[in-house]
PDB file of C-alpha atoms in Angstrom:
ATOM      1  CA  UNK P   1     -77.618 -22.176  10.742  1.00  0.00           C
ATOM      2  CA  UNK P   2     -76.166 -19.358   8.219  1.00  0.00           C
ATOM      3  CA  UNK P   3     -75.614 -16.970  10.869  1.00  0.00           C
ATOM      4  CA  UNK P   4     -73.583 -20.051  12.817  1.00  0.00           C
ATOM      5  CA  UNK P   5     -71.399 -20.530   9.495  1.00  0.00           C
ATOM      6  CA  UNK P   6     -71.078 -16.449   8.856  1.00  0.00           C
ATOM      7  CA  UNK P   7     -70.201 -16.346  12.911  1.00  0.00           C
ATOM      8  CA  UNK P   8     -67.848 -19.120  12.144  1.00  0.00           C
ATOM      9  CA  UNK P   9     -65.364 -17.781   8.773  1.00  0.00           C
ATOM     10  CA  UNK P  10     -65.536 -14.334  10.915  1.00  0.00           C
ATOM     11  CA  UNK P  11     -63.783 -16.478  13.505  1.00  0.00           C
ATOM     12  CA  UNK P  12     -61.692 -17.969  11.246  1.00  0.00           C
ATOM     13  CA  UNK P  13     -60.514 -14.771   9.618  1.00  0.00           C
ATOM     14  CA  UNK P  14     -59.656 -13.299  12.844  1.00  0.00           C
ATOM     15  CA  UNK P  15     -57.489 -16.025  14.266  1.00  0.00           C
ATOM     16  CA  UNK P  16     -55.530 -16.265  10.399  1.00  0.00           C
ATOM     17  CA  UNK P  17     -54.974 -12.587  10.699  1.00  0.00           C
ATOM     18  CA  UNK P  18     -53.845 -12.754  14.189  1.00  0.00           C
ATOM     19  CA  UNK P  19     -51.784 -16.010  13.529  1.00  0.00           C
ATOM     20  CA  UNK P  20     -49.851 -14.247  10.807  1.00  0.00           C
ATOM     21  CA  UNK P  21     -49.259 -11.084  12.482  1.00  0.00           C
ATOM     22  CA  UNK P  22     -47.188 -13.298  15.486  1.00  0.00           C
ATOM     23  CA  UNK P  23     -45.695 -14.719  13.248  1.00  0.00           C
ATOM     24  CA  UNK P  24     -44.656 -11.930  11.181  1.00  0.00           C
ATOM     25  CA  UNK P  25     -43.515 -10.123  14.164  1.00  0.00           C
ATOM     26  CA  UNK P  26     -41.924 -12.937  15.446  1.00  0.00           C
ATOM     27  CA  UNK P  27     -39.910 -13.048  12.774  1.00  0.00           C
ATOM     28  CA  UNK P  28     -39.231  -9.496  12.481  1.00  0.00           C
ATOM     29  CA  UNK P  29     -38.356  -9.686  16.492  1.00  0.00           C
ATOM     30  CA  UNK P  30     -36.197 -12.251  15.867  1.00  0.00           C
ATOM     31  CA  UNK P  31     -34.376 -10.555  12.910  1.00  0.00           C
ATOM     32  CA  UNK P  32     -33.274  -6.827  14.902  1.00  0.00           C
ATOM     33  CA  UNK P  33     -31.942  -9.459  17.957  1.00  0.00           C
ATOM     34  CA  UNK P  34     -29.747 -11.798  15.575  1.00  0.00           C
ATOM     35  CA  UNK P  35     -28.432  -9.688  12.627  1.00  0.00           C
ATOM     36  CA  UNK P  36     -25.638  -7.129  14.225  1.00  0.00           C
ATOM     37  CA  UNK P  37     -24.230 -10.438  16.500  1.00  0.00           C
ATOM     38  CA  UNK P  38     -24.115 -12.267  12.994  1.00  0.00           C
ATOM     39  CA  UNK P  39     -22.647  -9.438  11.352  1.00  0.00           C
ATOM     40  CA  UNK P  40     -20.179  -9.187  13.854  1.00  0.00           C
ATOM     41  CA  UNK P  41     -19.478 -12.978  14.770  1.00  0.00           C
ATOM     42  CA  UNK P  42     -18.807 -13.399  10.637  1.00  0.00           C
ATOM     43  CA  UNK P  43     -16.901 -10.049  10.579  1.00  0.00           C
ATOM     44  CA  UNK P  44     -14.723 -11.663  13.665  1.00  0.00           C
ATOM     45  CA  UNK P  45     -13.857 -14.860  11.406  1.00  0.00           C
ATOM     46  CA  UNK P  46     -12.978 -12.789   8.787  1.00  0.00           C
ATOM     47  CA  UNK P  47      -9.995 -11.131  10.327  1.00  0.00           C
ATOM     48  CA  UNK P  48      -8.888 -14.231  12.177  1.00  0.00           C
ATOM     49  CA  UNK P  49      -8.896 -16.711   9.736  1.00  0.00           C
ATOM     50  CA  UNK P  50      -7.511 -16.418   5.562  1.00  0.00           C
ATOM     51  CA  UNK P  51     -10.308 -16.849   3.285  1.00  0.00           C
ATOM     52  CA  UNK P  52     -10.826 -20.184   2.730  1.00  0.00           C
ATOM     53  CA  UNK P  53     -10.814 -21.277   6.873  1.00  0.00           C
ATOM     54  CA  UNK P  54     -13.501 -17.990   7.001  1.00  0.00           C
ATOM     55  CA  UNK P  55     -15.986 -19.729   4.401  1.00  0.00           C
ATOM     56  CA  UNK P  56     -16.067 -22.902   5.891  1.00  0.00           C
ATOM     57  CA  UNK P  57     -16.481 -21.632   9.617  1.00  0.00           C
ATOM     58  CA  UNK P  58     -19.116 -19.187   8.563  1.00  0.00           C
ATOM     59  CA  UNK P  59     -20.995 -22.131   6.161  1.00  0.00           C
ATOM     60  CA  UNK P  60     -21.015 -24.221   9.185  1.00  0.00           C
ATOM     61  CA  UNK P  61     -21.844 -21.352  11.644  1.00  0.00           C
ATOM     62  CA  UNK P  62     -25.214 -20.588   9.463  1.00  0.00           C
ATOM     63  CA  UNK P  63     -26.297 -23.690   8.876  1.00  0.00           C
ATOM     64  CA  UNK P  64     -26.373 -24.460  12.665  1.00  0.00           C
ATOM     65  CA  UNK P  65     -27.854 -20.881  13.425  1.00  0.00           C
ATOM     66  CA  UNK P  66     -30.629 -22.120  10.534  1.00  0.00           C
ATOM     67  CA  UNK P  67     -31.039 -25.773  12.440  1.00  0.00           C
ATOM     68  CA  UNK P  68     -31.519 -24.067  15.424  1.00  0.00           C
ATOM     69  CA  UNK P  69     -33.527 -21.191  14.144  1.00  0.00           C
ATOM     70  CA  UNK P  70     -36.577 -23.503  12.559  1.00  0.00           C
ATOM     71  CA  UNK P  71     -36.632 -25.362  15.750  1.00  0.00           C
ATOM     72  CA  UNK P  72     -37.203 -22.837  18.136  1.00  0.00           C
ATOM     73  CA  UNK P  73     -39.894 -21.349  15.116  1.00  0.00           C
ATOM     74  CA  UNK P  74     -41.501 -25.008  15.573  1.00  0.00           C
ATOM     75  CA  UNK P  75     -41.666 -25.188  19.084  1.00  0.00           C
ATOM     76  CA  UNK P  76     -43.893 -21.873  18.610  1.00  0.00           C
ATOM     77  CA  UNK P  77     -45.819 -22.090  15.663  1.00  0.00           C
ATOM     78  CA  UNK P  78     -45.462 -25.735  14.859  1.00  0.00           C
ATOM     79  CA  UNK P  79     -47.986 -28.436  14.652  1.00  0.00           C
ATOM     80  CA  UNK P  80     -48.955 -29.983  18.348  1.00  0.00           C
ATOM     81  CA  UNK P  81     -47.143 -33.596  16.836  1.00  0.00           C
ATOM     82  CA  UNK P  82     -43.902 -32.003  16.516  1.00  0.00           C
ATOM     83  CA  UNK P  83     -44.164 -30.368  19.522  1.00  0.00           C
ATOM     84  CA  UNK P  84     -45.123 -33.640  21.290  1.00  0.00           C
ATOM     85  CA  UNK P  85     -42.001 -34.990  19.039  1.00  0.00           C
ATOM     86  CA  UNK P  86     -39.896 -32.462  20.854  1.00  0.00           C
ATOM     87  CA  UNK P  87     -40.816 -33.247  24.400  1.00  0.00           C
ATOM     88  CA  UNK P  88     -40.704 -36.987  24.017  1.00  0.00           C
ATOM     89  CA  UNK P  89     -36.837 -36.466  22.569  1.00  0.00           C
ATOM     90  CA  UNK P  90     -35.905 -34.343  25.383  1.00  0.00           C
ATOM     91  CA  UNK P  91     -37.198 -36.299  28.169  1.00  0.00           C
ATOM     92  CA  UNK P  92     -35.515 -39.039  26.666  1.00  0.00           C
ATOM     93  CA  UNK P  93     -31.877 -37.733  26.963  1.00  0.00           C
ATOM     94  CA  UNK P  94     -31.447 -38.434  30.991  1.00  0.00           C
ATOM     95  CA  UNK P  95     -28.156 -39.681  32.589  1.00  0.00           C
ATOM     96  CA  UNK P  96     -27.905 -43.041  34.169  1.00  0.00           C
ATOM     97  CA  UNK P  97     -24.867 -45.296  35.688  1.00  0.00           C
ATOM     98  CA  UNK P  98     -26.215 -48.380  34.114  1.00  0.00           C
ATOM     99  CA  UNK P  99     -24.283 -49.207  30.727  1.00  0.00           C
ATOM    100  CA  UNK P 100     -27.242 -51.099  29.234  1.00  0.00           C
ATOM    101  CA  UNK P 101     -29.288 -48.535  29.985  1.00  0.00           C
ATOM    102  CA  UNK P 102     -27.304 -45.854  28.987  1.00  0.00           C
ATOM    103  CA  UNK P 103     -26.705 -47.721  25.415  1.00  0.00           C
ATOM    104  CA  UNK P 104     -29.987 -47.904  25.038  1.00  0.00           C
ATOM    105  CA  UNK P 105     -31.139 -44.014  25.864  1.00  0.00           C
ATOM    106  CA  UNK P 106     -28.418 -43.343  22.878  1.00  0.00           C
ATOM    107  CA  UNK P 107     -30.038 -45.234  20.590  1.00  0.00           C
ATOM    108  CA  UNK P 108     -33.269 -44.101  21.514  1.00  0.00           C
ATOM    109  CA  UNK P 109     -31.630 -40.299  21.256  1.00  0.00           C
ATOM    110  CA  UNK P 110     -30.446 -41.105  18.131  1.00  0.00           C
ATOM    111  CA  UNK P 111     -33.607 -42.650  16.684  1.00  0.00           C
ATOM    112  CA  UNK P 112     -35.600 -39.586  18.333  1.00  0.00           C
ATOM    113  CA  UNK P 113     -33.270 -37.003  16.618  1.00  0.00           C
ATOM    114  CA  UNK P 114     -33.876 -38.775  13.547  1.00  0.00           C
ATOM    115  CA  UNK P 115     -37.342 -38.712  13.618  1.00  0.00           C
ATOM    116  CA  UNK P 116     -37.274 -34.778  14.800  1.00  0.00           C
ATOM    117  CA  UNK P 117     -35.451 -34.253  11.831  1.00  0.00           C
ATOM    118  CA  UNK P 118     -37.520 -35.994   9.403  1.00  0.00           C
ATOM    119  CA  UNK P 119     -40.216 -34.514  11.283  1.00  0.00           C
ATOM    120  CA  UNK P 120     -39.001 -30.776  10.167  1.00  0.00           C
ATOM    121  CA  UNK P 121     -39.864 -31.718   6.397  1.00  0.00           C
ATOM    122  CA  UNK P 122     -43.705 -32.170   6.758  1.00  0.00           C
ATOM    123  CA  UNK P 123     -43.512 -28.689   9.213  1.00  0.00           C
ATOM    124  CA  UNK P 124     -41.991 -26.663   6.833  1.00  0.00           C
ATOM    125  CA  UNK P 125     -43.040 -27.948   2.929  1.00  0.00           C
ATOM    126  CA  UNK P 126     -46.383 -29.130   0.970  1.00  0.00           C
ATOM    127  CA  UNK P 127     -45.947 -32.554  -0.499  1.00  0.00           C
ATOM    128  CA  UNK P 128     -44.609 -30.455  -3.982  1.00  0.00           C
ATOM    129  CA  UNK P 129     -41.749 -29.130  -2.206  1.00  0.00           C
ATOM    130  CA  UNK P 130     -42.649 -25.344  -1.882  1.00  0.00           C
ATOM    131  CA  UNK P 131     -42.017 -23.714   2.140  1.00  0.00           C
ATOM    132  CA  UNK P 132     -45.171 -23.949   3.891  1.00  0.00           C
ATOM    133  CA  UNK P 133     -44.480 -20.109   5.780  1.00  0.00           C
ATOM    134  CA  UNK P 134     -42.421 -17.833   3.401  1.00  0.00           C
ATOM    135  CA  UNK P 135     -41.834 -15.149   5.937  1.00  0.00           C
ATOM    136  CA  UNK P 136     -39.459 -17.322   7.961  1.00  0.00           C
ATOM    137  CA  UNK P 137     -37.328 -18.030   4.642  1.00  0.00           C
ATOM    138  CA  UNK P 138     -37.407 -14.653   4.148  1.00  0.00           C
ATOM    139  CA  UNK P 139     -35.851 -13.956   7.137  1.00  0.00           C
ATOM    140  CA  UNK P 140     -33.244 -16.806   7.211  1.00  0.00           C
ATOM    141  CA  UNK P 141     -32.466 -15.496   3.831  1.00  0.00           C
ATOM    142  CA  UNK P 142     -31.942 -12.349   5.604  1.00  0.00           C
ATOM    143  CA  UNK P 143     -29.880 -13.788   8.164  1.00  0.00           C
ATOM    144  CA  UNK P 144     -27.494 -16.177   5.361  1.00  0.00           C
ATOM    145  CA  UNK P 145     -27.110 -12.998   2.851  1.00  0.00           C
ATOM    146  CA  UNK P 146     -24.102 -11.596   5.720  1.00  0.00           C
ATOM    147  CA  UNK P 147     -22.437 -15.323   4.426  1.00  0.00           C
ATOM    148  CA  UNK P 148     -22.342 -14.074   0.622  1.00  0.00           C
ATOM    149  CA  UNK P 149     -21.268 -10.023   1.305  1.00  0.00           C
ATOM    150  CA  UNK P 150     -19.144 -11.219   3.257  1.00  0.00           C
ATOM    151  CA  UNK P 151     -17.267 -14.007   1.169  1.00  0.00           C
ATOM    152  CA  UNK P 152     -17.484 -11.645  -2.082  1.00  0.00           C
ATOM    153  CA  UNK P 153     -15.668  -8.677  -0.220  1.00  0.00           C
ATOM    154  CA  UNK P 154     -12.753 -11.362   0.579  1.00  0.00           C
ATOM    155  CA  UNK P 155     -12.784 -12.459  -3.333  1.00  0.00           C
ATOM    156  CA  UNK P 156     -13.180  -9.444  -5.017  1.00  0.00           C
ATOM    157  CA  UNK P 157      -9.293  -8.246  -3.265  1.00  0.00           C
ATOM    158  CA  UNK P 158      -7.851 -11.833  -3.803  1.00  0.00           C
ATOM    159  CA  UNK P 159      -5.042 -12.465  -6.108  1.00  0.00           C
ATOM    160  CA  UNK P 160      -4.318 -16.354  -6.286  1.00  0.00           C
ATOM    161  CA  UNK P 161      -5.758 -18.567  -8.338  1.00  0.00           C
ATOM    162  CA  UNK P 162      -5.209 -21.822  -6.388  1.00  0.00           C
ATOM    163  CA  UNK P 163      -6.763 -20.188  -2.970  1.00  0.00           C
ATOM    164  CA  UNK P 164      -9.935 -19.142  -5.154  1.00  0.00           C
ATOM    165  CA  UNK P 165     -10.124 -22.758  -6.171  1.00  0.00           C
ATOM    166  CA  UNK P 166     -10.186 -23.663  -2.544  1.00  0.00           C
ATOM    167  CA  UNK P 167     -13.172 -21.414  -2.082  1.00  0.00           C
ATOM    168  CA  UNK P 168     -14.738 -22.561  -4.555  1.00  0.00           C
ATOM    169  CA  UNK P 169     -13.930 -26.154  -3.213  1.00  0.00           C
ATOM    170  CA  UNK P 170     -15.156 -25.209   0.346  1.00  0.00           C
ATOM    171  CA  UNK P 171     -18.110 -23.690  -0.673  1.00  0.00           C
ATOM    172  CA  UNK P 172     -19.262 -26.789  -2.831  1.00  0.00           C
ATOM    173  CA  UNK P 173     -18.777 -29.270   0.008  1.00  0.00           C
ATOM    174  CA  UNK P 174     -20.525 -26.828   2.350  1.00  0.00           C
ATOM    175  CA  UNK P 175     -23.424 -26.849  -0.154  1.00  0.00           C
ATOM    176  CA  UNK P 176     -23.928 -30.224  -0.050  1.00  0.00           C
ATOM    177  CA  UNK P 177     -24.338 -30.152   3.375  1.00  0.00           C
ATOM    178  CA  UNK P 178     -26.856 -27.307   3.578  1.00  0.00           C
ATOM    179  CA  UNK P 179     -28.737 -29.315   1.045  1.00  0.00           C
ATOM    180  CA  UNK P 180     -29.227 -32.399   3.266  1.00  0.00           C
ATOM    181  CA  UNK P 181     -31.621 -30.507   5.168  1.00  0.00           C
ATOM    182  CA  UNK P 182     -34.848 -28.511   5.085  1.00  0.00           C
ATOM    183  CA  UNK P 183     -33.732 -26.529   7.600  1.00  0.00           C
ATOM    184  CA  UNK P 184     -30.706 -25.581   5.818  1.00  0.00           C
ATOM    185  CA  UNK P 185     -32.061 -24.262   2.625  1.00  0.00           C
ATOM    186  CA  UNK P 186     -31.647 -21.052   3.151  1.00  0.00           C
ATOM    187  CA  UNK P 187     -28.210 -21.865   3.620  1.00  0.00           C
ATOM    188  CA  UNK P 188     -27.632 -23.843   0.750  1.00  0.00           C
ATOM    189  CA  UNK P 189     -28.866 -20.607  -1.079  1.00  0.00           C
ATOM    190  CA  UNK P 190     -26.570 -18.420   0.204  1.00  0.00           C
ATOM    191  CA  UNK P 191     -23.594 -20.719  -0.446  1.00  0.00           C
ATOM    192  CA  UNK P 192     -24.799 -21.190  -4.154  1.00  0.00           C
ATOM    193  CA  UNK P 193     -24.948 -17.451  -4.441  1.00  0.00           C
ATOM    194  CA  UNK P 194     -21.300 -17.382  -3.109  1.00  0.00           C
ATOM    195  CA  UNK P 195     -20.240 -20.056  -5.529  1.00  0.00           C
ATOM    196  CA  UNK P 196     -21.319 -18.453  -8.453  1.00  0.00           C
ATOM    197  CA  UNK P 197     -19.270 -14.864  -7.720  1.00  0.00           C
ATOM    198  CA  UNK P 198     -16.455 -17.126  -6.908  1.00  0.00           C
ATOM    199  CA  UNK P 199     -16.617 -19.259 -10.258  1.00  0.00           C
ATOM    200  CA  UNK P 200     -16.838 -16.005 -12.016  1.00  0.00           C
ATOM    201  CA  UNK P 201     -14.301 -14.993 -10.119  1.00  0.00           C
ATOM    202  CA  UNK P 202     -11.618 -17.449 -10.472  1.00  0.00           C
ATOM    203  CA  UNK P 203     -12.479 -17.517 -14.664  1.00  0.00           C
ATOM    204  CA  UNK P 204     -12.019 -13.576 -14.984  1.00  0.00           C
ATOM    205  CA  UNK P 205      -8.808 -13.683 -13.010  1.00  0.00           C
ATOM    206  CA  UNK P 206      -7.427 -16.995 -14.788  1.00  0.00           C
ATOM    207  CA  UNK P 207      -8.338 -14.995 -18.472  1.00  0.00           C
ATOM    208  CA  UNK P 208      -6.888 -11.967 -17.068  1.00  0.00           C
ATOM    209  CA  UNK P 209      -3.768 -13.866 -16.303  1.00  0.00           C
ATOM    210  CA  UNK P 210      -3.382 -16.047 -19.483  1.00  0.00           C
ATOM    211  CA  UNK P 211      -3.963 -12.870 -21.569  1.00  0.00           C
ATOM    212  CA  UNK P 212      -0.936 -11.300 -19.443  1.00  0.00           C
ATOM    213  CA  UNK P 213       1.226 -14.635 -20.041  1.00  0.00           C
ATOM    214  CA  UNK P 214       0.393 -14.298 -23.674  1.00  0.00           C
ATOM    215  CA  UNK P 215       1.082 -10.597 -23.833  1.00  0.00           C
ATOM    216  CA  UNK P 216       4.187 -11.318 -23.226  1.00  0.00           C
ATOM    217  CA  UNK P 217       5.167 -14.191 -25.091  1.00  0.00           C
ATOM    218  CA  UNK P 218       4.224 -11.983 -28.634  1.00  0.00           C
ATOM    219  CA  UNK P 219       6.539  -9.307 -26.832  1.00  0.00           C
ATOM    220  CA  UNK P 220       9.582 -11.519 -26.434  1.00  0.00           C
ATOM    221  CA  UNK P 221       8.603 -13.475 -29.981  1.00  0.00           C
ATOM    222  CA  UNK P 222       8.411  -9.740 -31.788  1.00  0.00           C
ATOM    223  CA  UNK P 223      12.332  -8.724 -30.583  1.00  0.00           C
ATOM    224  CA  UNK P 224      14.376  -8.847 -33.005  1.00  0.00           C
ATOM    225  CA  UNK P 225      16.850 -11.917 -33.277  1.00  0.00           C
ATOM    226  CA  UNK P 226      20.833 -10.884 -33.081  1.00  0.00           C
ATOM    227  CA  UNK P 227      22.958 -11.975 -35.520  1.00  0.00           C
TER     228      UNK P 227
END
């Protein structure tokens, strides 16, 4: 009976070892493919759209590339109910020329989604809230840093204080967004990240700019007055 138990945590060990090395390299696999098209895809927005435009495309860009990300990570390493989930959704979505039927395949869709989605939540976190597999959030944090370099090169040039409070705008709504999601976390990081270099941003320049203003008006104050 020992032996049985000993035989058995071996066998345990080995399968956690192995499980975690896919995964790892999954990750890592997944990481080489995606991170030069990102790079390049955000670097493309960058030069076709002003700033603000950029950070809301790229927000939205990311937090889709995140949604769709953890589901293909589920449909490898997820539990067999959300993979049954996933199945049952997709066979679900088929066309049909009845309208009643059709009506009701869209609310079944819809209810499905909904139910993927809350589905996600007990995949990826413990009932306290902490990320069940860290080396996937590591590498969507990977993947969402391009979002932050990327806005912070545009602020670090810019010059105008009401399109660094649209940034800042943008980036807050875009946050909120990310947040709705466990999916989108990593997102939401990023774009918090991005908010805080463009708070700091917009307060140095506004200083820099009143002290300027002020400058000035003890220059013009100092003149002497004509008789």
């Amino acid at each position: 009976s020992n032996n049985n138990n000993d035989n058995n945590n071996n066998n345990n060990n080995v399968y956690k070892e192995l499980w975690e090395t896919c995964r790892n390299t999954y990750c890592h696999s997944r990481d080489s493919l995606l991170q030069n098209t990102l790079k390049s895809h955000l670097d493309k927005l960058r030069k076709q759209h002003e700033l603000v435009g950029m950070t809301r495309l790229a927000s939205v860009f990311l937090i889709r590339i995140c949604t769709l990300e953890t589901s293909l990570y589920l449909d490898f390493f997820g539990a067999p109910s959300y993979q049954k989930n996933t199945i049952t959704s997709t066979n679900s979505k088929k066309d049909t020329t009845n309208d009643t039927t059709s009506n009701n395949n869209n609310n079944n869709n819809t209810t499905n989604v909904n139910n993927t989605t809350n589905h996600w939540a007990t995949q990826l976190m413990t009932p306290d809230g902490k990320y069940v597999d860290s080396e996937f959030q590591a590498y969507l944090d990977g993947l969402c840093a391009n979002l932050y370099k990327t806005v912070r090169r545009g602020l670090v040039t810019l010059l105008d204080l009401d399109t660094i409070c649209q940034v800042v705008s943008v980036l807050r709504e875009e946050r909120t967004l990310a947040n709705a999601s466990p999916t989108t976390m990593a997102t939401a990081r990023a774009i918090s990240n991005c908010t805080l270099d463009a708070q700091e941003r917009l307060i140095s320049y506004a200083n820099s700019q009143l002290t300027k203003r002020s400058s000035k008006i003890q220059t013009i104050s100092r003149r002497p007055k004509l008789p």
